Coordinates of C-alpha atoms in Angstrom, one line a residue:
Chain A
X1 CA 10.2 1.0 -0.8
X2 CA 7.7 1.5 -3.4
X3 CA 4.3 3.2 -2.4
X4 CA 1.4 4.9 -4.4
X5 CA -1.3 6.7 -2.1
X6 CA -5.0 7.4 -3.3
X7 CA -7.9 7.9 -0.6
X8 CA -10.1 4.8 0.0
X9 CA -13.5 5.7 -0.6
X10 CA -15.2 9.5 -1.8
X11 CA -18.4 10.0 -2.6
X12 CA -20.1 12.9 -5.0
X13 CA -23.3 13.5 -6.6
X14 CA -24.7 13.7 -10.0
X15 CA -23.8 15.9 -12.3
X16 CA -21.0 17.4 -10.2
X17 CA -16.8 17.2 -10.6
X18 CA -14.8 15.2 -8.6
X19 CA -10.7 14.9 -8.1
X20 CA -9.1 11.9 -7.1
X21 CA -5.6 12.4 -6.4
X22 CA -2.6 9.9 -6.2
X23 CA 0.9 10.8 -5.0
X24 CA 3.4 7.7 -5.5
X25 CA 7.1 6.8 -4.9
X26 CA 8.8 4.5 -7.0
X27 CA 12.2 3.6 -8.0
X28 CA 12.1 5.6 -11.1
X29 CA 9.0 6.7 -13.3
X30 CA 8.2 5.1 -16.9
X31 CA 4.0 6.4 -16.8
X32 CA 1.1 6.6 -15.0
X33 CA -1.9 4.9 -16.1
X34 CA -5.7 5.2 -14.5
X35 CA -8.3 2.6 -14.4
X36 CA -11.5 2.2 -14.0
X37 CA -13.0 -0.8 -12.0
X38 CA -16.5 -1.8 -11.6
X39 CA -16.8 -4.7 -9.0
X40 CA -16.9 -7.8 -10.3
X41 CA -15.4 -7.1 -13.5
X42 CA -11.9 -6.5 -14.4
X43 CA -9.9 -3.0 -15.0
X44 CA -10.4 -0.8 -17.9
X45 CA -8.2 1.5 -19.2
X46 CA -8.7 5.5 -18.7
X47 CA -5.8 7.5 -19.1
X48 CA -1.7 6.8 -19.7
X49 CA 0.9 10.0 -18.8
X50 CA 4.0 10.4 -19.4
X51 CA 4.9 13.7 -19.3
X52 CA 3.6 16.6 -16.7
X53 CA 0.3 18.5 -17.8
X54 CA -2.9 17.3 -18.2
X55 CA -4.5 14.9 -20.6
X56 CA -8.4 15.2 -21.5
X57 CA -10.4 12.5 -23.1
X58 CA -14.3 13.3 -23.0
X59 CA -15.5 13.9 -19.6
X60 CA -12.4 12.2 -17.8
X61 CA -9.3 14.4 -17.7
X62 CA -5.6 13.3 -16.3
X63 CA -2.9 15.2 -14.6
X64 CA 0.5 14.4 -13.7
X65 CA 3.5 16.6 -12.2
X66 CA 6.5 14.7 -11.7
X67 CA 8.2 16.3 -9.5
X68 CA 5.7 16.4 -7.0
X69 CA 5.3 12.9 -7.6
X70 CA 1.5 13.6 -7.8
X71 CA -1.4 12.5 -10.5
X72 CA -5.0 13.2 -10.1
X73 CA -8.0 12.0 -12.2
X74 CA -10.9 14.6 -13.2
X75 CA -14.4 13.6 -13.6
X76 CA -16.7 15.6 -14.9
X77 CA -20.5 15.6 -15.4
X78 CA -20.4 12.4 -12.8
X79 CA -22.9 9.8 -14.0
X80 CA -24.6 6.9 -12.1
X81 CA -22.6 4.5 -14.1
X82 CA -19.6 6.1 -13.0
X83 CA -19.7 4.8 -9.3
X84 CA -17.1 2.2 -9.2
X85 CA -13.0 2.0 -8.1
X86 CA -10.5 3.9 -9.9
X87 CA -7.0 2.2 -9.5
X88 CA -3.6 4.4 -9.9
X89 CA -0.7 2.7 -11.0
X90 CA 3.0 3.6 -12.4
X91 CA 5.7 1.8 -13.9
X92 CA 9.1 1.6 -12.3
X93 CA 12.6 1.9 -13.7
X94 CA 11.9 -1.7 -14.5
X95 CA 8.9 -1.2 -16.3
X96 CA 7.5 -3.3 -13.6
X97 CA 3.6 -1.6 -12.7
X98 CA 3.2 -0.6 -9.0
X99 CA -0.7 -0.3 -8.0
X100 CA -2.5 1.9 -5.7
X101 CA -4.8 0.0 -3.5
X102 CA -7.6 2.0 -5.7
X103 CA -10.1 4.6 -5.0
X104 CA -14.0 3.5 -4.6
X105 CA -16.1 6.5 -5.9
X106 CA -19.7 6.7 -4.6
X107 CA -22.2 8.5 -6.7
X108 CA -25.5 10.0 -5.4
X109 CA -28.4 10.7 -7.0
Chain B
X1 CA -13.7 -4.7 -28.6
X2 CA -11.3 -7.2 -26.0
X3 CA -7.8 -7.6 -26.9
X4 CA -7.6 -9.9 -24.3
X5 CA -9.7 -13.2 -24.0
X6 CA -9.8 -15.2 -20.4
X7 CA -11.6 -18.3 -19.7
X8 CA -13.9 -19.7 -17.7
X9 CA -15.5 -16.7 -16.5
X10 CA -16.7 -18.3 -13.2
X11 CA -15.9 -22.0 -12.3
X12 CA -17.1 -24.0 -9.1
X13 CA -15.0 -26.9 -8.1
X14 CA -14.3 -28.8 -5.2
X15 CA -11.5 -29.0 -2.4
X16 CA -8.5 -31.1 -4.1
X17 CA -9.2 -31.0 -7.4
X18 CA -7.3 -28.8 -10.2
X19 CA -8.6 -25.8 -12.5
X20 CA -7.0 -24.5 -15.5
X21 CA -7.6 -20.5 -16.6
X22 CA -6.8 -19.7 -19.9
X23 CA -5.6 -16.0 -21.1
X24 CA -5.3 -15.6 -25.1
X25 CA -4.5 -12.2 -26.8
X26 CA -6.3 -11.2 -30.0
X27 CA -4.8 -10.0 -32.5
X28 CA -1.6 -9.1 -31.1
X29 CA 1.5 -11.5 -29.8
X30 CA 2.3 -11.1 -25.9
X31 CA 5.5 -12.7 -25.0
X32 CA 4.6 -11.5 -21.4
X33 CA 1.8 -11.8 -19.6
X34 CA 0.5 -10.8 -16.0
X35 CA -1.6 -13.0 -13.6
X36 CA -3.5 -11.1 -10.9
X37 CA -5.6 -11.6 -7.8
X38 CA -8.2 -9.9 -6.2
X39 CA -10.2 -10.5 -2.8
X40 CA -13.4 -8.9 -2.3
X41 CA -13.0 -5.2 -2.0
X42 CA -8.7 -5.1 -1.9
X43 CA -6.7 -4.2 -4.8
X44 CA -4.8 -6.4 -7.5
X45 CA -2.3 -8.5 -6.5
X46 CA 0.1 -9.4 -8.9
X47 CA 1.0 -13.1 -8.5
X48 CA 3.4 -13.9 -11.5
X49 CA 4.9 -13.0 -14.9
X50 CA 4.3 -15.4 -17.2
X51 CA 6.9 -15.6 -19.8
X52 CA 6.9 -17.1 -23.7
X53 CA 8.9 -19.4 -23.8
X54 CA 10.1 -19.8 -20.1
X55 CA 9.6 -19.7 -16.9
X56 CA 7.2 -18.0 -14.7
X57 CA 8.2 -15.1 -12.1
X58 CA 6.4 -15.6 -9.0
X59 CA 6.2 -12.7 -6.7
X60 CA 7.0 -13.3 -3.1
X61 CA 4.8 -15.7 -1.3
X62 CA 3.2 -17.6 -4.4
X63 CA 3.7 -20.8 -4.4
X64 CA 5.2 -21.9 -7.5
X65 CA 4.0 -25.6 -7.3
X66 CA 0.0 -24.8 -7.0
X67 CA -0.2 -22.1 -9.3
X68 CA 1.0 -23.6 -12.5
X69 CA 1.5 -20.9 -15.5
X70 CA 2.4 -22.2 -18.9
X71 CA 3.0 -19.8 -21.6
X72 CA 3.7 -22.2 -24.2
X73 CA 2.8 -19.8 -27.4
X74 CA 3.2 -15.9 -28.3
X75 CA -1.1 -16.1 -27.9
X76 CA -2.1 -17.9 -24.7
X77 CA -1.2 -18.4 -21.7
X78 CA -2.5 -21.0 -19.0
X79 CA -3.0 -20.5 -15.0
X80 CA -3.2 -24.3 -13.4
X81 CA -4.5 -23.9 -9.9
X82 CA -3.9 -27.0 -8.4
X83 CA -5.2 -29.3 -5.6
X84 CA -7.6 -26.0 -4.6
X85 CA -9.1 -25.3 -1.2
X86 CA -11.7 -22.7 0.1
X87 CA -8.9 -19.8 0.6
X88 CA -8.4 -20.2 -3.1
X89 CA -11.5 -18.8 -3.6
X90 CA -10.7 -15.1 -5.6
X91 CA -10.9 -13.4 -9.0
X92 CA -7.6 -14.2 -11.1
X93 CA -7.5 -11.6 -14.0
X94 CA -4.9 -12.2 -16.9
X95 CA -3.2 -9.0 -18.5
X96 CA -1.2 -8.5 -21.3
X97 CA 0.5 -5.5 -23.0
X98 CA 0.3 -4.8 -26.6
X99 CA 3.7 -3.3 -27.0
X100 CA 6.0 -1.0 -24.5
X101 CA 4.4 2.1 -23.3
X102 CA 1.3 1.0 -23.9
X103 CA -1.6 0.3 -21.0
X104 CA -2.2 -3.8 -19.9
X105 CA -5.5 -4.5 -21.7
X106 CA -6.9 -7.3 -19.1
X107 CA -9.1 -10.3 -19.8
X108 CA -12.9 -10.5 -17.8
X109 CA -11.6 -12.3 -15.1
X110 CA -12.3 -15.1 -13.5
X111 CA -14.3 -15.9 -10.7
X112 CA -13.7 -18.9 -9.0
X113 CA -15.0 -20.5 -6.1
X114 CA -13.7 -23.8 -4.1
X115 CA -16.2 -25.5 -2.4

């Protein structure tokens, strides 16, 4: 079957760099996109790869090895506004989108 | 700004009766287009594809006959959720994609609630 793994909750403070990783299985691999979700509102796009290496865009930086079937999502300089769930997803062989079950990020002051 | 416009954002209606969420791109023609769920605090759940022009894929376990989709137009498509009860009670979120490889730009959501 098809499966993408991210941990369910983390928490980091302010100002600080956190990782969250996702590691998937699927029947083929067409990208990896990132989203950000606060609750209550619907996703937002982050970050789209396609080939290994690492993307950066601003303060949020993506990473994907494909042969280790494994993405993680870098944020730096965390702000308060940045506590929310990040969601891991990849399209299939048939371009079909498998989600994670999402990561919910706790920020401290 | 949104490249994806879905309406109501919230609706409240009672047990029986029928709602109807609308999902319009801007500014770009979808002939596909993705209807979601979400409980409280679980991921999305992807409920059907909705297709221009015909019909709907349902995934497994949505019932075809209450959740009506109608993608009558490259712009807009339409969830029907009919004769609702309680358990209804979730936030549907329309997505589209502007073209292949590119990331599903999702409407606000809708929040509704069967009383």
């Amino acid at each position: 079957g098809q499966n993408i793994d991210q941990p369910t909750e983390m928490t980091a403070t302010e100002g600080a760099i956190v990782q969250i990783n996702c590691t998937y299985q699927t029947s083929g691999f067409n990208g990896l996109f990132w989203y950000q979700q606060h609750a209550g509102e619907a996703p937002t796009f982050l970050s789209y790869n396609v080939l290994d290496g690492l993307e950066e865009k601003g303060r949020f930086s993506s990473f994907l090895s494909r042969s280790k079937g494994y993405s993680y999502l870098l944020l730096k300089e965390l702000q308060m506004k940045d506590s929310a769930s990040y969601l891991c997803a990849v399209k299939d062989s048939n371009y079909q989108l498998i989600w994670g079950a999402g990561t919910k990020l706790i920020i401290k002051p | 700004g949104a490249v994806v416009s879905q309406h109501p954002s919230r609706v409240i209606c009672k047990s029986g009766t029928s709602v109807k969420i609308e999902c319009r791109s801007l500014d770009f023609q979808a002939t596909t287009m993705f209807w979601y769920r979400q409980f409280p605090k679980q991921s999305l759940m992807l409920m059907a594809t909705s297709n221009e022009g015909s019909k709907a894929t349902y995934e497994q376990g949505v019932e075809k006959d209450k959740f009506l989709i109608n993608h009558a137009s490259l712009t807009l498509s339409t969830l029907t959720v009919t004769s609702a009860h309680p358990e209804d009670s979730s936030f549907y979120i329309c997505s589209a994609p502007q073209g292949d490889g590119s990331p599903l730009h999702f409407g606000n959501g809708t929040r509704l609630t069967v009383t």
